[in-house]
Amino acid sequence: MSQAPTASGDKSSLGKAFQKLDLEGHDLPPSPAPSSPRNGRKYALATELVYTEGTDQYNASSVPIYQSATFKGIGNEYDYTRSGNPTRTHVERHLAKIMSANRALVVSSGMGALDVITRVLRPGDEVITGDDLYGGTNRLLKYLATNGGIIVHHVDTTDPEAVRRFVNAKTAMVLLETPTNPLIKIVDIPSIAQITHATNPSAIVAVDNTMLSPILSNPLDLGADIVYESGTKYLSGHHDLMAGVIAVNDAALGDKMYFSINASGCGLSPFDSWLLLRGIKTLAVRMEKQQSNAMRIASFLEDHGFRVRYPGLKSHPQYDLHHSMARGAGAVLSFETGDVTVSERIVESAQLWAISVSFGCVNSLISMPCRMSHASIDAKTRAERNMPEDIIRLCVGIEDVDDLIDDLSRALVQAGAVTVSVENFRAINAPSTGPASGAS
Ligand SMILES: *Cc1c(COP(=O)(O)O)cnc(C)c1O
């Protein structure tokens, strides 16, 4: 089956998600028994997230933390935690199922995951990637271009034809992120995967799925060869650990990833593996609430005349494309005020909204990417990539949505971004000046 999951998240798309699941575990090193659906019966993702089965001798409901560097004996399943640890294996098996993958591997951070993935590159290899990338991704690619002889092409990946122009026999990897952040641009994964593989079957299409998480999107089902995520964000959900996840279907590719992890020693620690597993169990409820809050807030800002970027809004130019690939819009949005100082004042005036980088946490965050998460991209490059310096990013949490809107309203008024009317207001600086609803 090649059709994309539908926006309504119908059962067939979820069934498909487990098509390649290695139910018996024969294709992998022995590990704690997977929490597998029975033959022919598929559980929905929300069920799979919380359902885990172990082989624990005491039937512990929560997987034990094997806080041990070594394991005694010769030729056993585990000998040294850099190479393998039962707690880590358990979360890996759990994630493989949820990410619709044959194999998942967990490492110490999202950037650690990209580091492992890019270790398959050789000097002279070409990488095609986007022009609105996560700042850390940009930095690592720049390092590889400077020190590793890798040729990196930054193109507008929202246009598959732009990618086509660069794919050739030397293309080793196409690295995609969707939605991008903070510009919230959507990238057509199936088209780009098809274009890439048709021209160069050995090129790897890797997708950073951090913005959506497996509850909303499974890029491996859309034609990607590798999907990776920062587990620091939605998967963990509480900003209390750093982790990275890599998932693949191809066994040889999985072995290559494992080799680098074992060789460099970046596998996730037993305690963090356990903490990650705990976070994953509430992913569905968190995302549901965060997403509905985000939708309310995006509509609120749009209604007041701000230019809002959020794939949940019909006004998003790639609304249909996004929903052809994903089961929801996520909980990260951005908006512009038209004035950098006004934006700075809004961010500083917010109380409930914490000023912080990152996203995916249960509490709401506000930031100015050009000052924070994307500051490692120099101003000139930001300008070339049409990144508005005044853009504000909101990462919506699980709080009461009226409290969030109330706090944001107050910040907008304090910053002078809106003119106050009796009980409503409208944007005065926003670039797109649609009629403000309810304003006097
Ligand atoms: C945070 C993030 C990363 C990096 O993950 P870390 O866990 O912080 O190393 C990569 N890609 C995206 C889209 C991210 O948001």
Coordinates of C-alpha atoms and ligand atoms in Angstrom, one line a residue:
M1 CA 0.0 0.0 0.0
S2 CA 1.4 3.4 -0.9
Q3 CA -1.4 5.7 -0.2
A4 CA -0.8 8.3 2.5
P5 CA -2.6 8.2 5.8
T6 CA -5.7 10.4 5.7
A7 CA -6.2 13.4 7.9
S8 CA -9.1 11.7 9.6
G9 CA -6.7 9.1 10.9
D10 CA -8.8 6.2 9.7
K11 CA -8.1 2.7 10.9
S12 CA -6.7 1.4 7.6
S13 CA -3.8 3.9 7.9
L14 CA -3.1 2.7 11.4
G15 CA -3.3 -0.9 10.2
K16 CA -0.8 -0.1 7.6
A17 CA 1.5 1.3 10.2
F18 CA 2.1 -2.1 11.6
Q19 CA 2.5 -4.0 8.4
K20 CA 6.2 -4.5 8.7
L21 CA 6.2 -5.2 12.4
D22 CA 8.5 -8.0 13.3
L23 CA 6.0 -9.6 15.6
E24 CA 8.1 -12.5 16.7
G25 CA 11.3 -10.6 17.0
H26 CA 13.2 -12.9 14.7
D27 CA 14.7 -10.1 12.6
L28 CA 16.3 -8.5 15.6
P29 CA 18.5 -9.4 18.5
P30 CA 16.4 -11.0 21.2
S31 CA 14.8 -8.4 23.5
P32 CA 11.9 -8.0 25.8
A33 CA 8.8 -9.2 24.2
P34 CA 7.1 -6.6 22.1
S35 CA 3.6 -5.4 23.0
S36 CA 2.3 -6.8 19.8
P37 CA -1.2 -6.9 18.5
R38 CA -2.5 -10.4 17.9
N39 CA -2.5 -11.8 14.4
G40 CA -4.8 -9.8 12.1
R41 CA -5.8 -7.5 14.9
K42 CA -4.3 -4.1 14.9
Y43 CA -4.4 -1.7 17.8
A44 CA -4.7 2.0 17.3
L45 CA -1.6 4.0 18.0
A46 CA -3.1 5.5 21.2
T47 CA -3.4 1.9 22.5
E48 CA 0.0 0.8 21.4
L49 CA 1.6 3.8 23.1
V50 CA 0.6 2.6 26.6
Y51 CA 0.6 -1.2 26.0
T52 CA 3.9 -2.8 26.8
E53 CA 4.6 -6.4 27.6
G54 CA 7.8 -7.5 29.2
T55 CA 9.5 -10.7 30.3
D56 CA 10.3 -9.4 33.7
Q57 CA 10.8 -12.2 36.3
Y58 CA 8.4 -10.3 38.7
N59 CA 6.0 -9.1 36.1
A60 CA 6.9 -5.5 36.8
S61 CA 4.3 -3.1 35.3
S62 CA 7.0 -0.6 34.6
V63 CA 10.1 -1.8 32.8
P64 CA 13.0 -2.0 35.2
I65 CA 16.0 0.3 34.8
Y66 CA 19.0 -1.9 34.3
Q67 CA 21.5 0.6 35.7
S68 CA 24.5 -1.6 35.0
A69 CA 27.4 -1.0 32.7
T70 CA 28.3 -4.7 32.4
F71 CA 26.6 -8.1 32.3
K72 CA 28.4 -11.2 33.4
G73 CA 29.0 -14.3 31.3
I74 CA 30.2 -15.0 27.8
G75 CA 28.1 -15.0 24.6
N76 CA 24.9 -13.7 26.4
E77 CA 22.4 -11.2 24.9
Y78 CA 24.0 -8.3 26.9
D79 CA 27.5 -7.8 28.0
Y80 CA 28.3 -4.1 27.9
T81 CA 25.8 -1.2 28.0
R82 CA 27.4 0.8 25.2
S83 CA 26.6 -2.2 23.0
G84 CA 23.2 -3.0 24.4
N85 CA 21.1 -2.7 27.6
P86 CA 17.7 -4.3 28.3
T87 CA 16.0 -1.1 29.2
R88 CA 17.2 0.6 26.0
T89 CA 16.2 -2.4 23.9
H90 CA 12.7 -2.3 25.4
V91 CA 12.2 1.3 24.4
E92 CA 13.7 0.7 21.0
R93 CA 11.2 -2.2 20.4
H94 CA 8.4 -0.1 21.6
L95 CA 9.4 2.8 19.3
A96 CA 9.8 0.6 16.3
K97 CA 6.2 -0.4 16.6
I98 CA 5.0 3.2 17.0
M99 CA 7.1 4.6 14.2
S100 CA 6.0 1.9 11.8
A101 CA 9.6 0.7 11.5
N102 CA 11.4 -2.6 11.6
R103 CA 14.1 -1.2 13.8
A104 CA 14.4 1.8 16.1
L105 CA 17.5 3.0 17.9
V106 CA 17.7 5.5 20.7
V107 CA 20.7 7.8 21.3
S108 CA 21.6 10.7 23.6
S109 CA 19.9 13.5 21.6
G110 CA 18.2 14.5 18.4
M111 CA 21.5 15.9 17.1
G112 CA 23.2 12.7 18.2
A113 CA 20.7 10.9 15.9
L114 CA 21.6 13.1 13.0
D115 CA 25.3 12.7 13.7
V116 CA 24.8 8.9 13.5
I117 CA 22.8 9.2 10.3
T118 CA 25.3 11.4 8.6
R119 CA 28.2 9.1 9.4
V120 CA 27.3 7.1 6.4
L121 CA 28.4 10.0 4.3
R122 CA 31.8 10.0 2.5
P123 CA 33.9 12.9 1.3
G124 CA 32.5 14.1 -2.0
D125 CA 29.0 12.9 -1.2
E126 CA 26.2 15.4 -1.9
V127 CA 23.4 16.2 0.5
I128 CA 20.2 18.0 -0.5
T129 CA 18.3 19.7 2.2
G130 CA 16.0 22.6 3.0
D131 CA 16.6 26.3 3.5
D132 CA 14.5 26.6 6.7
L133 CA 16.2 24.0 8.9
Y134 CA 16.4 23.5 12.6
G135 CA 19.4 25.5 13.7
G136 CA 21.4 22.6 15.1
T137 CA 20.9 20.6 11.8
N138 CA 22.2 23.6 9.9
R139 CA 25.2 23.8 12.2
L140 CA 26.1 20.1 11.9
L141 CA 25.8 20.1 8.1
K142 CA 28.0 23.2 7.9
Y143 CA 30.5 21.4 10.0
L144 CA 30.4 18.4 7.7
A145 CA 30.7 20.7 4.7
T146 CA 33.7 22.5 6.2
N147 CA 35.5 19.5 7.7
G148 CA 34.2 16.3 6.1
G149 CA 34.2 17.2 2.4
I150 CA 30.5 16.9 2.1
I151 CA 28.7 19.1 -0.4
V152 CA 25.5 20.5 1.0
H153 CA 22.8 22.0 -1.2
H154 CA 20.2 24.1 0.6
V155 CA 17.1 24.3 -1.6
D156 CA 13.5 25.3 -1.2
T157 CA 12.3 21.8 -0.4
T158 CA 8.6 23.0 -0.6
D159 CA 9.2 22.7 -4.3
P160 CA 9.9 19.1 -5.3
E161 CA 11.2 20.3 -8.7
A162 CA 13.9 22.3 -6.9
V163 CA 15.1 19.0 -5.4
R164 CA 14.9 17.3 -8.8
R165 CA 17.4 19.8 -10.2
F166 CA 20.0 18.8 -7.7
V167 CA 19.6 15.0 -7.5
N168 CA 22.4 13.1 -9.3
A169 CA 24.6 10.1 -9.0
K170 CA 26.6 11.7 -6.2
T171 CA 23.5 12.5 -4.1
A172 CA 23.9 10.4 -1.0
M173 CA 21.2 11.9 1.2
V174 CA 18.1 14.1 1.0
L175 CA 17.4 15.5 4.4
L176 CA 13.9 16.8 5.0
E177 CA 12.0 18.5 7.8
T178 CA 8.2 19.1 7.7
P179 CA 6.6 21.3 8.8
T180 CA 9.7 23.5 8.9
N181 CA 10.2 25.7 11.9
P182 CA 9.6 28.6 12.4
L183 CA 8.3 29.3 8.9
I184 CA 5.9 26.3 9.0
K185 CA 6.5 25.3 5.4
I186 CA 5.3 21.9 4.3
V187 CA 7.5 19.5 2.4
D188 CA 6.0 16.9 0.0
I189 CA 7.8 13.7 1.3
P190 CA 6.2 11.2 -1.1
S191 CA 7.0 13.3 -4.2
I192 CA 10.6 14.0 -3.2
A193 CA 11.2 10.4 -2.2
Q194 CA 9.9 9.3 -5.5
I195 CA 12.0 11.8 -7.5
T196 CA 15.1 11.0 -5.5
H197 CA 14.9 7.2 -5.7
A198 CA 14.0 7.3 -9.4
T199 CA 17.2 9.2 -10.2
N200 CA 19.4 7.6 -7.7
P201 CA 18.1 4.4 -5.9
S202 CA 21.0 4.4 -3.5
A203 CA 20.3 7.9 -2.2
I204 CA 18.9 7.9 1.4
V205 CA 15.8 10.0 2.1
A206 CA 15.9 11.0 5.8
V207 CA 13.1 12.8 7.5
D208 CA 13.2 14.8 10.7
N209 CA 9.8 14.1 12.2
T210 CA 10.3 16.0 15.4
M211 CA 7.6 18.5 14.7
L212 CA 4.8 16.0 14.3
S213 CA 5.9 12.9 16.3
P214 CA 4.8 9.4 15.3
I215 CA 1.3 10.0 16.6
L216 CA 0.7 12.4 13.6
S217 CA 3.0 11.1 10.9
N218 CA 5.0 8.0 9.9
P219 CA 7.4 9.2 7.1
L220 CA 8.6 5.7 6.5
D221 CA 5.2 4.9 5.1
L222 CA 5.5 8.0 2.8
G223 CA 8.7 6.7 1.1
A224 CA 11.5 7.8 3.5
D225 CA 14.3 5.5 4.2
I226 CA 15.2 6.9 7.6
V227 CA 13.1 8.8 10.1
Y228 CA 14.6 10.5 13.1
E229 CA 13.3 12.6 15.9
S230 CA 14.4 14.5 18.8
G231 CA 13.0 12.5 21.7
T232 CA 13.6 15.6 23.8
K233 CA 10.4 17.2 22.3
Y234 CA 7.0 15.5 22.0
L235 CA 8.1 11.9 22.7
S236 CA 9.3 12.8 26.2
G237 CA 6.9 15.7 26.6
H238 CA 8.3 17.1 29.9
H239 CA 11.6 18.7 29.1
D240 CA 13.3 16.4 31.6
L241 CA 15.5 14.4 29.3
M242 CA 17.4 14.6 26.0
A243 CA 17.1 11.8 23.5
G244 CA 17.2 11.0 19.8
V245 CA 15.4 8.3 17.9
I246 CA 16.3 6.7 14.5
A247 CA 14.0 4.3 12.7
V248 CA 14.4 2.3 9.6
N249 CA 12.8 -0.6 7.7
D250 CA 15.9 -1.7 5.8
A251 CA 17.9 -4.2 8.0
A252 CA 21.3 -3.3 6.5
L253 CA 20.7 0.4 7.1
G254 CA 19.7 -0.4 10.7
D255 CA 22.9 -2.4 11.2
K256 CA 24.9 0.6 9.9
M257 CA 23.2 2.9 12.3
Y258 CA 23.8 0.5 15.2
F259 CA 27.4 0.2 14.2
S260 CA 28.0 4.0 14.6
I261 CA 26.1 4.1 17.9
N262 CA 28.1 1.2 19.3
A263 CA 31.4 2.6 17.9
S264 CA 30.9 6.1 19.2
G265 CA 29.0 5.3 22.4
C266 CA 26.0 7.6 22.0
G267 CA 23.3 5.0 22.9
L268 CA 20.7 6.4 25.4
S269 CA 21.5 5.7 29.0
P270 CA 19.3 3.2 30.9
F271 CA 17.7 5.8 33.1
D272 CA 16.9 8.1 30.2
S273 CA 15.6 5.2 28.2
W274 CA 13.2 4.5 31.0
L275 CA 12.2 8.1 31.3
L276 CA 11.6 8.3 27.5
L277 CA 9.4 5.2 27.7
R278 CA 7.4 6.9 30.4
G279 CA 6.9 10.0 28.4
I280 CA 5.8 8.1 25.3
K281 CA 2.9 6.6 27.1
T282 CA 1.1 9.9 27.3
L283 CA 2.0 11.1 23.8
A284 CA -1.5 10.7 22.4
V285 CA -3.4 12.6 25.1
R286 CA -0.8 15.3 25.3
M287 CA -0.8 15.9 21.5
E288 CA -4.6 15.9 21.3
K289 CA -4.8 18.6 23.9
Q290 CA -1.8 20.6 22.6
Q291 CA -3.2 20.5 19.1
S292 CA -6.7 21.6 20.0
N293 CA -5.2 24.5 22.1
A294 CA -3.0 25.4 19.2
M295 CA -5.9 25.5 16.8
R296 CA -7.8 27.9 19.1
I297 CA -4.8 30.2 19.5
A298 CA -4.0 30.2 15.8
S299 CA -7.6 31.2 15.0
F300 CA -7.5 33.9 17.7
L301 CA -4.4 35.5 16.3
E302 CA -5.6 35.2 12.7
D303 CA -9.0 36.8 13.7
H304 CA -7.1 39.7 15.0
G305 CA -5.3 40.4 11.8
F306 CA -1.9 38.8 12.4
R307 CA -0.2 36.8 9.8
V308 CA -0.3 33.3 11.3
R309 CA 1.5 30.2 10.0
Y310 CA -0.2 27.0 11.2
P311 CA -1.2 24.0 9.0
G312 CA -4.4 23.7 11.0
L313 CA -5.6 26.9 9.4
K314 CA -7.4 26.7 6.1
S315 CA -5.4 29.8 5.1
H316 CA -2.2 27.9 5.2
P317 CA -1.1 27.7 1.5
Q318 CA -0.2 24.0 1.8
Y319 CA -3.1 22.9 4.0
D320 CA -4.1 20.0 1.7
L321 CA -0.6 18.8 1.2
H322 CA 0.0 18.7 4.9
H323 CA -3.2 16.8 5.7
S324 CA -2.5 14.3 2.9
M325 CA 0.6 13.2 4.9
A326 CA -0.2 13.8 8.5
R327 CA -3.0 13.0 10.9
G328 CA -3.0 16.5 12.5
A329 CA -1.5 19.9 12.5
G330 CA 0.7 19.6 15.5
A331 CA 1.1 22.3 18.2
V332 CA 3.8 24.7 16.9
L333 CA 2.8 27.9 15.1
S334 CA 4.3 31.2 14.4
F335 CA 3.1 34.7 13.7
E336 CA 4.4 38.1 12.7
T337 CA 3.8 41.5 14.1
G338 CA 5.6 43.6 11.5
D339 CA 8.0 45.1 14.1
V340 CA 11.0 43.4 15.8
T341 CA 10.7 45.6 19.0
V342 CA 7.0 44.9 19.3
S343 CA 7.7 41.2 19.0
E344 CA 10.4 41.4 21.7
R345 CA 8.0 43.2 24.0
I346 CA 5.3 40.6 23.4
V347 CA 7.7 37.8 24.3
E348 CA 8.9 39.6 27.4
S349 CA 5.3 40.6 28.5
A350 CA 4.0 37.0 28.4
Q351 CA 3.8 35.4 31.8
L352 CA 2.2 32.0 31.4
W353 CA 4.2 31.5 28.2
A354 CA 7.7 30.7 29.2
I355 CA 10.5 32.2 27.1
S356 CA 12.3 29.1 26.0
V357 CA 13.8 27.3 23.1
S358 CA 12.5 23.9 22.2
F359 CA 8.9 22.6 22.0
G360 CA 6.8 19.6 22.7
C361 CA 6.6 20.2 26.4
V362 CA 3.4 20.1 28.5
N363 CA 3.8 23.8 29.2
S364 CA 3.5 26.6 26.6
L365 CA 6.5 28.3 25.3
I366 CA 7.1 31.5 23.4
S367 CA 10.3 32.5 21.5
M368 CA 11.8 34.7 18.9
P369 CA 13.6 32.2 16.7
C370 CA 16.0 34.8 15.2
R371 CA 17.2 35.7 18.7
M372 CA 17.2 32.2 20.1
S373 CA 16.9 28.8 18.4
H374 CA 18.0 30.1 15.0
A375 CA 20.6 32.6 16.2
S376 CA 23.3 30.2 15.1
I377 CA 22.2 30.9 11.5
D378 CA 23.8 34.2 10.6
A379 CA 21.7 37.3 9.9
K380 CA 22.6 37.4 6.2
T381 CA 21.6 33.7 5.7
R382 CA 18.4 34.3 7.6
A383 CA 17.6 37.2 5.3
E384 CA 18.4 35.1 2.2
R385 CA 16.0 32.4 3.4
N386 CA 13.2 35.0 4.0
M387 CA 13.1 34.5 7.7
P388 CA 11.3 37.5 9.2
E389 CA 13.3 38.9 12.1
D390 CA 10.1 39.7 14.0
I391 CA 8.6 36.2 13.8
I392 CA 7.3 34.9 17.1
R393 CA 7.0 31.1 17.7
L394 CA 4.4 29.6 20.0
C395 CA 4.7 26.1 21.2
V396 CA 1.4 25.3 22.8
G397 CA 1.1 23.2 25.9
I398 CA -1.7 21.5 27.7
E399 CA -2.8 24.4 30.0
D400 CA -6.4 25.8 30.0
V401 CA -6.7 27.4 26.6
D402 CA -8.6 30.5 27.9
D403 CA -5.8 31.2 30.3
L404 CA -3.3 31.0 27.4
I405 CA -5.3 33.3 25.2
D406 CA -5.8 35.7 28.1
D407 CA -2.1 35.9 28.9
L408 CA -1.3 36.4 25.2
S409 CA -3.9 39.1 24.9
R410 CA -2.4 41.0 27.8
A411 CA 1.0 40.7 26.3
L412 CA -0.2 41.9 22.9
V413 CA -1.8 45.0 24.5
Q414 CA 1.2 45.7 26.7
A415 CA 3.5 45.5 23.8
G416 CA 1.3 47.9 21.8
A417 CA 0.7 45.2 19.1
V418 CA -3.0 45.8 19.2
T419 CA -5.2 48.8 20.0
V420 CA -7.5 48.2 22.9
S421 CA -11.2 48.4 22.5
V422 CA -13.7 47.7 25.2
E423 CA -13.3 43.9 25.2
N424 CA -11.5 43.3 22.0
F425 CA -8.7 44.6 19.9
R426 CA -7.0 44.4 16.5
A427 CA -3.4 44.2 15.3
I428 CA -1.9 47.6 14.3
N429 CA 1.4 46.5 12.8
A430 CA 0.6 43.2 11.2
P431 CA 1.7 42.9 7.5
S432 CA -1.5 41.3 6.4
T433 CA -4.3 43.6 7.4
G434 CA -7.4 41.6 7.1
P435 CA -10.5 43.1 8.8
A436 CA -10.3 42.5 12.5
S437 CA -13.2 40.7 13.9
G438 CA -15.2 42.2 16.7
A439 CA -12.9 45.3 16.9
S440 CA -14.6 48.6 17.3
Ligands
LIG1 C1 15.2 19.9 18.8 C2 15.3 19.4 17.4 C3 16.4 18.7 17.0 C4 17.5 18.3 17.8 O1 17.2 17.5 18.9 P1 18.0 17.6 20.3 O2 17.3 16.5 21.1 O3 17.8 19.0 20.9 O4 19.4 17.3 20.0 C5 16.4 18.3 15.6 N1 15.4 18.7 14.8 C6 14.3 19.4 15.2 C7 13.2 19.8 14.3 C8 14.2 19.8 16.6 O5 13.2 20.6 17.0

